[in-house]
């Protein structure tokens, strides 16, 4: 759920409303691994999905919203996330790209994956017909030209518990720089 301040639609800029968002993540490589894959869905799902689930059923707030509004939301739910930007579809696509690209670039693949494999885009579907997509060119524009900072500032108890799970149980920080180790597959056919 969110409010998108400063937009044209009164419903979106004044009313808290929710979407069932779908996130598409796009990868690119010059070759496939020993299993004939660009990136094993199991790995990408296990590493990237917990971060996406952090936002499930959460109220997303802009840290520039009034303190009265933010305090009201926090008093009504434990599942809130305060962001450093207004949660529009375009900025959420860029935000997810930034965090997912950071995590994906740290995975230590072990099945002869392409050394140049990369996340190329993230598409945030806000509705069945409305979506926004972000890639590295968009990130450069947002971060450098427009000076928009895409950060997760504060979280309520529910997202905090999910973050702790990611960082403690799964063993990696969402915004860290340390490699993310995965178990090597057993080679069945030589």
Coordinates of N, CA and C in Angstrom, one line a residue:
X1 N 0.9 -1.2 0.0 CA 0.0 0.0 0.0 C 0.9 1.2 0.0
X2 N 0.4 2.3 -0.6 CA 1.2 3.5 -0.7 C 0.3 4.7 -1.0
X3 N 0.9 5.9 -0.9 CA 0.3 7.1 -1.4 C 1.5 7.7 -2.3
X4 N 1.1 8.1 -3.5 CA 2.1 8.7 -4.4 C 1.9 10.2 -4.4
X5 N 2.6 11.0 -3.6 CA 2.5 12.4 -3.6 C 2.9 13.1 -4.9
X6 N 2.2 14.2 -5.1 CA 2.6 15.1 -6.2 C 2.2 14.6 -7.6
X7 N 1.4 13.5 -7.7 CA 1.0 13.0 -9.0 C -0.4 13.7 -9.4
X8 N -0.8 13.4 -10.6 CA -2.0 14.0 -11.1 C -3.3 13.5 -10.5
X9 N -3.3 12.2 -10.3 CA -4.5 11.5 -9.8 C -4.8 11.8 -8.3
X10 N -5.9 12.4 -8.0 CA -6.3 12.7 -6.6 C -6.3 11.4 -5.8
X11 N -6.8 10.3 -6.4 CA -6.9 9.0 -5.7 C -5.6 8.6 -5.2
X12 N -4.6 8.7 -6.1 CA -3.2 8.2 -5.8 C -2.4 9.2 -4.9
X13 N -2.6 10.5 -5.0 CA -1.8 11.4 -4.2 C -2.4 11.7 -2.8
X14 N -3.7 11.4 -2.6 CA -4.3 11.7 -1.3 C -4.7 10.4 -0.5
X15 N -5.0 9.3 -1.2 CA -5.5 8.2 -0.6 C -4.6 7.0 -0.5
X16 N -4.5 6.4 0.6 CA -3.7 5.2 0.8 C -4.5 4.1 0.0
X17 N -3.7 3.4 -0.9 CA -4.3 2.4 -1.7 C -3.3 1.3 -1.9
X18 N -3.7 0.1 -2.3 CA -2.8 -1.0 -2.4 C -2.9 -1.7 -3.8
X19 N -1.8 -2.3 -4.1 CA -1.7 -3.1 -5.4 C -1.1 -4.5 -5.1
X20 N -1.4 -5.4 -5.9 CA -0.7 -6.7 -5.9 C 0.3 -6.6 -6.9
X21 N 1.5 -6.3 -6.5 CA 2.6 -6.0 -7.5 C 3.3 -7.3 -7.9
X22 N 3.6 -7.4 -9.1 CA 4.5 -8.5 -9.6 C 5.8 -7.9 -10.1
X23 N 6.9 -8.6 -9.7 CA 8.2 -8.1 -10.1 C 8.8 -9.0 -11.1
X24 N 9.3 -8.5 -12.2 CA 10.0 -9.3 -13.2 C 11.5 -8.9 -13.1
X25 N 12.4 -9.9 -13.1 CA 13.8 -9.6 -13.1 C 14.4 -10.2 -14.3
X26 N 15.2 -9.5 -15.1 CA 15.8 -9.9 -16.3 C 17.3 -10.0 -16.2
X27 N 17.8 -11.1 -16.8 CA 19.2 -11.4 -16.7 C 19.7 -11.6 -18.2
X28 N 21.0 -11.4 -18.3 CA 21.7 -11.6 -19.6 C 23.0 -12.2 -19.5
X29 N 23.4 -13.1 -20.4 CA 24.7 -13.7 -20.5 C 25.0 -14.1 -21.9
X30 N 26.3 -14.3 -22.1 CA 26.8 -14.7 -23.5 C 26.7 -16.2 -23.7
X31 N 26.7 -16.9 -22.6 CA 26.6 -18.4 -22.7 C 25.8 -18.9 -21.5
X32 N 25.4 -20.2 -21.6 CA 24.7 -20.8 -20.5 C 25.7 -21.7 -19.7
X33 N 25.2 -22.1 -18.5 CA 26.1 -22.9 -17.6 C 26.0 -24.4 -18.0
X34 N 26.6 -25.3 -17.2 CA 26.6 -26.7 -17.5 C 25.2 -27.3 -17.5
X35 N 24.2 -26.6 -16.9 CA 22.8 -27.1 -16.9 C 22.0 -26.5 -18.0
X36 N 22.6 -25.7 -18.9 CA 21.9 -25.0 -20.0 C 21.1 -23.9 -19.5
X37 N 21.5 -23.2 -18.4 CA 20.8 -22.1 -17.9 C 21.7 -20.8 -17.9
X38 N 21.0 -19.7 -17.9 CA 21.7 -18.4 -17.7 C 22.0 -18.3 -16.2
X39 N 21.0 -18.4 -15.4 CA 21.1 -18.3 -14.0 C 20.0 -19.3 -13.4
X40 N 20.4 -20.2 -12.6 CA 19.4 -21.1 -12.0 C 18.4 -20.4 -11.2
X41 N 17.1 -20.7 -11.6 CA 16.0 -20.0 -10.9 C 16.0 -20.2 -9.4
X42 N 16.5 -21.4 -9.0 CA 16.5 -21.8 -7.6 C 17.5 -20.8 -6.8
X43 N 18.6 -20.5 -7.4 CA 19.6 -19.6 -6.8 C 19.0 -18.2 -6.7
X44 N 18.5 -17.7 -7.9 CA 18.0 -16.4 -7.9 C 16.8 -16.2 -7.0
X45 N 16.0 -17.2 -6.9 CA 14.8 -17.1 -6.1 C 15.2 -17.1 -4.6
X46 N 16.2 -18.0 -4.2 CA 16.6 -18.1 -2.8 C 17.3 -16.8 -2.4
X47 N 18.0 -16.2 -3.2 CA 18.8 -15.0 -2.9 C 18.0 -13.7 -3.0
X48 N 17.2 -13.6 -4.1 CA 16.5 -12.3 -4.3 C 15.1 -12.3 -3.7
X49 N 14.4 -13.4 -3.7 CA 13.0 -13.4 -3.3 C 12.8 -12.9 -1.8
X50 N 13.7 -13.3 -0.9 CA 13.4 -12.7 0.5 C 13.4 -11.2 0.6
X51 N 14.2 -10.5 -0.2 CA 14.2 -9.1 -0.2 C 12.8 -8.6 -0.8
X52 N 12.4 -9.2 -1.8 CA 11.1 -8.8 -2.4 C 9.9 -9.1 -1.4
X53 N 10.0 -10.2 -0.7 CA 9.0 -10.5 0.3 C 9.0 -9.6 1.5
X54 N 10.1 -8.9 1.7 CA 10.2 -7.9 2.8 C 9.0 -6.9 2.6
X55 N 8.7 -6.6 1.3 CA 7.7 -5.6 1.0 C 6.3 -6.1 0.9
X56 N 6.1 -7.4 1.1 CA 4.8 -8.0 1.0 C 3.8 -7.5 2.0
X57 N 2.7 -7.0 1.6 CA 1.6 -6.5 2.5 C 2.1 -5.3 3.3
X58 N 3.2 -4.7 3.0 CA 3.7 -3.5 3.8 C 3.1 -2.2 3.2
X59 N 3.0 -1.3 4.1 CA 2.6 0.1 3.8 C 4.0 0.8 3.5
X60 N 4.1 1.3 2.3 CA 5.3 2.0 1.9 C 5.1 3.5 2.1
X61 N 6.0 4.2 2.8 CA 5.8 5.6 3.1 C 7.1 6.4 2.7
X62 N 6.9 7.6 2.2 CA 8.0 8.5 1.9 C 8.4 9.2 3.2
X63 N 9.7 9.2 3.5 CA 10.1 9.9 4.7 C 9.8 11.4 4.7
X64 N 9.4 11.9 3.6 CA 9.0 13.4 3.6 C 7.5 13.6 3.8
X65 N 6.8 12.5 3.9 CA 5.4 12.6 4.3 C 5.3 13.2 5.7
X66 N 4.2 13.8 6.1 CA 4.1 14.5 7.4 C 4.3 13.5 8.5
X67 N 4.9 14.0 9.5 CA 5.1 13.1 10.7 C 3.8 12.6 11.2
X68 N 2.8 13.4 11.2 CA 1.4 13.0 11.7 C 0.9 11.7 10.9
X69 N 1.1 11.8 9.6 CA 0.7 10.7 8.7 C 1.5 9.4 9.0
X70 N 2.8 9.6 9.1 CA 3.7 8.4 9.3 C 3.5 7.8 10.7
X71 N 3.3 8.7 11.7 CA 3.0 8.1 13.0 C 1.6 7.4 13.0
X72 N 0.6 7.9 12.3 CA -0.7 7.3 12.2 C -0.5 5.9 11.6
X73 N 0.2 5.8 10.5 CA 0.4 4.5 9.8 C 1.1 3.5 10.8
X74 N 2.1 4.0 11.4 CA 2.9 3.2 12.4 C 2.1 2.7 13.5
X75 N 1.1 3.5 13.9 CA 0.2 3.1 15.0 C -0.8 2.1 14.6
X76 N -1.1 1.9 13.3 CA -2.1 1.0 12.8 C -1.6 -0.3 12.3
X77 N -0.2 -0.4 12.0 CA 0.3 -1.6 11.5 C 1.8 -1.8 11.9
X78 N 2.2 -3.0 12.0 CA 3.7 -3.2 12.3 C 4.4 -3.5 11.0
X79 N 3.7 -3.5 9.9 CA 4.3 -3.9 8.6 C 4.4 -2.6 7.7
X80 N 5.3 -1.8 8.1 CA 5.5 -0.5 7.3 C 7.0 -0.4 7.0
X81 N 7.2 0.3 5.9 CA 8.6 0.6 5.4 C 8.6 2.1 5.0
X82 N 9.6 2.8 5.6 CA 9.8 4.2 5.3 C 10.9 4.3 4.2
X83 N 10.7 4.9 3.1 CA 11.6 5.1 2.0 C 12.1 6.5 1.9
X84 N 13.2 6.7 1.2 CA 13.7 8.0 1.0 C 13.2 8.7 -0.3
X85 N 12.2 8.1 -0.9 CA 11.6 8.6 -2.1 C 10.1 8.3 -2.1
X86 N 9.3 9.0 -2.9 CA 7.9 8.7 -3.0 C 7.7 7.4 -3.8
X87 N 6.9 6.5 -3.3 CA 6.8 5.1 -3.8 C 6.0 5.0 -5.1
X88 N 6.5 5.7 -6.2 CA 5.8 5.5 -7.5 C 6.3 4.2 -8.1
X89 N 5.6 3.8 -9.1 CA 6.0 2.5 -9.8 C 7.4 2.7 -10.4
X90 N 7.7 3.8 -11.0 CA 9.0 4.1 -11.6 C 10.1 4.0 -10.6
X91 N 9.9 4.7 -9.5 CA 11.0 4.7 -8.5 C 11.1 3.4 -7.8
X92 N 10.0 2.7 -7.6 CA 10.1 1.3 -7.0 C 10.8 0.4 -7.9
X93 N 10.6 0.5 -9.2 CA 11.3 -0.4 -10.2 C 12.8 -0.1 -10.0
X94 N 13.2 1.2 -10.0 CA 14.6 1.5 -9.8 C 15.2 1.1 -8.5
X95 N 14.4 1.2 -7.4 CA 14.8 0.8 -6.1 C 15.0 -0.7 -6.1
X96 N 14.1 -1.5 -6.6 CA 14.3 -2.9 -6.7 C 15.5 -3.3 -7.5
X97 N 15.7 -2.6 -8.6 CA 16.8 -2.8 -9.5 C 18.1 -2.6 -8.7
X98 N 18.2 -1.5 -8.0 CA 19.4 -1.2 -7.2 C 19.8 -2.2 -6.2
X99 N 18.8 -2.7 -5.4 CA 19.1 -3.6 -4.4 C 19.3 -5.0 -4.9
X100 N 18.5 -5.4 -5.9 CA 18.6 -6.8 -6.5 C 19.9 -6.9 -7.3
X101 N 20.3 -5.8 -8.0 CA 21.6 -5.9 -8.7 C 22.8 -6.0 -7.8
X102 N 22.7 -5.3 -6.7 CA 23.8 -5.4 -5.7 C 23.9 -6.8 -5.2
X103 N 22.8 -7.5 -4.8 CA 22.8 -8.8 -4.3 C 23.2 -9.8 -5.4
X104 N 22.7 -9.7 -6.6 CA 23.0 -10.6 -7.7 C 24.5 -10.5 -8.1
X105 N 25.0 -9.3 -8.1 CA 26.4 -9.2 -8.5 C 27.4 -9.8 -7.5
X106 N 26.9 -10.1 -6.3 CA 27.8 -10.7 -5.3 C 27.7 -12.2 -5.2
X107 N 26.8 -12.8 -6.0 CA 26.6 -14.3 -5.9 C 27.8 -15.0 -6.5
X108 N 28.4 -15.9 -5.8 CA 29.6 -16.7 -6.3 C 29.1 -17.9 -7.0
X109 N 28.8 -17.8 -8.3 CA 28.3 -18.9 -9.1 C 29.4 -20.0 -9.2
X110 N 28.9 -21.3 -9.3 CA 29.9 -22.4 -9.3 C 29.5 -23.5 -10.3
X111 N 28.8 -23.1 -11.3 CA 28.4 -24.1 -12.3 C 28.8 -23.7 -13.7
X112 N 29.9 -23.1 -13.8 CA 30.5 -22.6 -15.1 C 29.5 -21.6 -15.8
X113 N 28.9 -20.7 -14.9 CA 28.1 -19.6 -15.5 C 29.0 -18.6 -16.2
X114 N 28.4 -17.9 -17.1 CA 29.1 -16.9 -17.8 C 29.7 -15.8 -16.8
X115 N 30.9 -15.5 -16.9 CA 31.5 -14.5 -16.0 C 30.9 -13.1 -16.2
X116 N 30.3 -12.9 -17.3 CA 29.6 -11.6 -17.6 C 28.1 -11.6 -17.4
X117 N 27.6 -12.6 -16.7 CA 26.2 -12.6 -16.4 C 25.8 -11.4 -15.6
X118 N 24.7 -10.8 -16.0 CA 24.3 -9.6 -15.2 C 22.8 -9.4 -15.2
X119 N 22.3 -8.7 -14.2 CA 20.9 -8.3 -14.1 C 20.8 -7.1 -15.1
X120 N 19.8 -7.2 -16.0 CA 19.7 -6.1 -17.0 C 18.6 -5.1 -16.7
X121 N 17.5 -5.6 -16.1 CA 16.3 -4.8 -15.8 C 15.4 -5.4 -14.7
X122 N 14.6 -4.6 -14.1 CA 13.6 -5.0 -13.2 C 12.3 -4.3 -13.7
X123 N 11.3 -5.1 -13.8 CA 10.0 -4.5 -14.2 C 9.0 -4.7 -13.0
X124 N 8.4 -3.5 -12.6 CA 7.5 -3.5 -11.5 C 6.1 -3.3 -12.0
X125 N 5.3 -4.4 -11.9 CA 3.9 -4.4 -12.4 C 3.0 -3.9 -11.2
X126 N 2.5 -2.7 -11.3 CA 1.6 -2.2 -10.3 C 0.2 -2.7 -10.5
X127 N -0.2 -2.9 -11.7 CA -1.5 -3.4 -12.1 C -1.3 -4.4 -13.3
X128 N -2.3 -5.0 -13.7 CA -2.2 -5.9 -14.9 C -1.8 -5.2 -16.1
X129 N -2.1 -4.0 -16.3 CA -1.8 -3.2 -17.5 C -0.8 -2.1 -17.3
X130 N -0.4 -1.8 -16.0 CA 0.5 -0.7 -15.7 C 1.8 -1.2 -15.1
X131 N 2.9 -0.9 -15.7 CA 4.2 -1.3 -15.1 C 5.2 -0.2 -15.5
X132 N 6.3 -0.3 -14.7 CA 7.5 0.5 -15.0 C 8.7 -0.4 -15.0
X133 N 9.7 0.0 -15.7 CA 10.9 -0.8 -15.8 C 12.1 0.1 -15.6
X134 N 13.1 -0.5 -14.9 CA 14.4 0.2 -14.6 C 15.6 -0.6 -15.0
X135 N 16.6 0.0 -15.5 CA 17.9 -0.7 -15.9 C 19.0 0.2 -15.4
X136 N 20.2 -0.2 -15.7 CA 21.4 0.5 -15.2 C 21.5 2.0 -15.8
X137 N 21.0 2.2 -17.0 CA 21.0 3.6 -17.5 C 20.0 4.4 -16.7
X138 N 18.8 3.9 -16.3 CA 17.9 4.6 -15.5 C 18.5 4.9 -14.1
X139 N 19.3 3.9 -13.6 CA 19.9 4.2 -12.3 C 20.9 5.3 -12.3
X140 N 21.7 5.4 -13.4 CA 22.6 6.4 -13.5 C 21.9 7.8 -13.6
X141 N 20.8 7.8 -14.4 CA 20.1 9.1 -14.5 C 19.5 9.5 -13.2
X142 N 18.9 8.6 -12.5 CA 18.2 8.9 -11.2 C 19.2 9.3 -10.1
X143 N 20.3 8.5 -10.0 CA 21.3 8.8 -9.0 C 22.2 10.0 -9.3
X144 N 22.5 10.2 -10.5 CA 23.5 11.2 -10.8 C 22.8 12.5 -11.3
X145 N 22.0 12.4 -12.3 CA 21.3 13.6 -12.9 C 20.3 14.2 -12.0
X146 N 19.4 13.3 -11.5 CA 18.3 13.8 -10.7 C 18.5 13.8 -9.2
X147 N 19.7 13.2 -8.8 CA 20.1 13.2 -7.4 C 19.0 12.5 -6.5
X148 N 18.3 11.5 -7.0 CA 17.3 10.8 -6.2 C 18.0 9.7 -5.5
X149 N 17.9 9.6 -4.2 CA 18.5 8.6 -3.4 C 17.4 7.5 -3.1
X150 N 17.7 6.3 -3.5 CA 16.7 5.2 -3.4 C 17.1 4.3 -2.2
X151 N 16.6 4.6 -1.0 CA 17.0 3.9 0.2 C 15.8 3.4 1.0
X152 N 16.0 2.3 1.6 CA 15.1 1.9 2.6 C 15.6 2.5 3.9
X153 N 14.8 3.4 4.5 CA 15.3 4.2 5.7 C 15.0 3.5 7.0
X154 N 13.7 3.2 7.2 CA 13.3 2.6 8.5 C 12.3 1.5 8.2
X155 N 12.2 0.5 9.1 CA 11.2 -0.5 8.9 C 10.4 -0.8 10.2
X156 N 9.2 -1.2 10.1 CA 8.5 -1.7 11.2 C 8.9 -3.0 11.7
X157 N 8.3 -3.6 12.8 CA 8.7 -4.9 13.3 C 8.6 -6.0 12.3
X158 N 7.6 -6.1 11.5 CA 7.5 -7.2 10.6 C 8.6 -7.2 9.5
X159 N 8.8 -6.1 8.8 CA 9.9 -6.1 7.8 C 11.3 -6.3 8.5
X160 N 11.4 -5.7 9.7 CA 12.7 -5.9 10.5 C 13.0 -7.4 10.7
X161 N 11.9 -8.1 11.1 CA 12.1 -9.5 11.3 C 12.5 -10.2 10.1
X162 N 11.9 -9.8 8.9 CA 12.3 -10.4 7.6 C 13.8 -10.1 7.3
X163 N 14.2 -8.8 7.5 CA 15.5 -8.4 7.3 C 16.5 -9.2 8.2
X164 N 16.2 -9.4 9.4 CA 17.0 -10.1 10.3 C 17.2 -11.6 9.8
X165 N 16.1 -12.1 9.3 CA 16.1 -13.5 8.7 C 17.1 -13.5 7.5
X166 N 17.0 -12.6 6.6 CA 17.9 -12.5 5.5 C 19.3 -12.4 5.9
X167 N 19.6 -11.5 6.8 CA 21.0 -11.3 7.2 C 21.6 -12.3 8.2
X168 N 20.7 -12.9 9.1 CA 21.3 -13.8 10.0 C 21.2 -15.3 9.5
X169 N 20.0 -15.7 9.1 CA 19.8 -17.1 8.7 C 20.3 -17.4 7.3
X170 N 20.0 -16.5 6.4 CA 20.5 -16.8 5.0 C 22.0 -16.4 4.8
X171 N 22.5 -15.5 5.7 CA 23.9 -15.2 5.8 C 24.4 -14.1 4.8
X172 N 23.6 -13.2 4.4 CA 24.1 -12.1 3.6 C 23.3 -10.8 3.9
X173 N 24.0 -9.7 3.8 CA 23.3 -8.4 4.0 C 22.7 -7.9 2.6
X174 N 21.6 -7.3 2.7 CA 21.0 -6.8 1.4 C 21.8 -5.8 0.7
X175 N 22.4 -4.9 1.4 CA 23.2 -3.8 0.8 C 24.7 -3.9 1.1
X176 N 25.2 -5.1 1.4 CA 26.6 -5.3 1.7 C 27.4 -5.4 0.5
X177 N 28.7 -5.7 0.7 CA 29.6 -5.9 -0.4 C 30.4 -7.2 -0.4
X178 N 30.1 -8.0 0.7 CA 30.7 -9.3 0.8 C 30.1 -10.3 -0.2
X179 N 30.9 -11.3 -0.7 CA 30.3 -12.3 -1.7 C 29.2 -13.1 -1.0
X180 N 28.3 -13.5 -1.8 CA 27.2 -14.4 -1.4 C 27.6 -15.8 -1.9
X181 N 27.9 -16.7 -0.9 CA 28.4 -18.0 -1.2 C 27.1 -18.9 -1.4
X182 N 27.2 -19.8 -2.4 CA 26.2 -20.8 -2.6 C 26.9 -22.2 -2.7
X183 N 26.1 -23.2 -2.5 CA 26.6 -24.6 -2.6 C 26.9 -24.9 -4.1
X184 N 28.0 -25.5 -4.4 CA 28.3 -26.0 -5.7 C 27.5 -27.2 -6.1
X185 N 27.0 -27.2 -7.4 CA 26.2 -28.4 -7.8 C 27.1 -29.6 -8.0
X186 N 26.6 -30.8 -7.8 CA 27.3 -32.0 -8.1 C 27.3 -32.2 -9.6
X187 N 28.5 -32.4 -10.2 CA 28.5 -32.7 -11.6 C 28.1 -34.2 -11.8
X188 N 27.0 -34.4 -12.5 CA 26.5 -35.7 -12.7 C 27.0 -36.4 -14.0
X189 N 27.2 -35.6 -15.0 CA 27.7 -36.1 -16.3 C 29.0 -35.4 -16.7
X190 N 30.0 -36.1 -17.1 CA 31.2 -35.4 -17.4 C 31.4 -35.3 -18.9

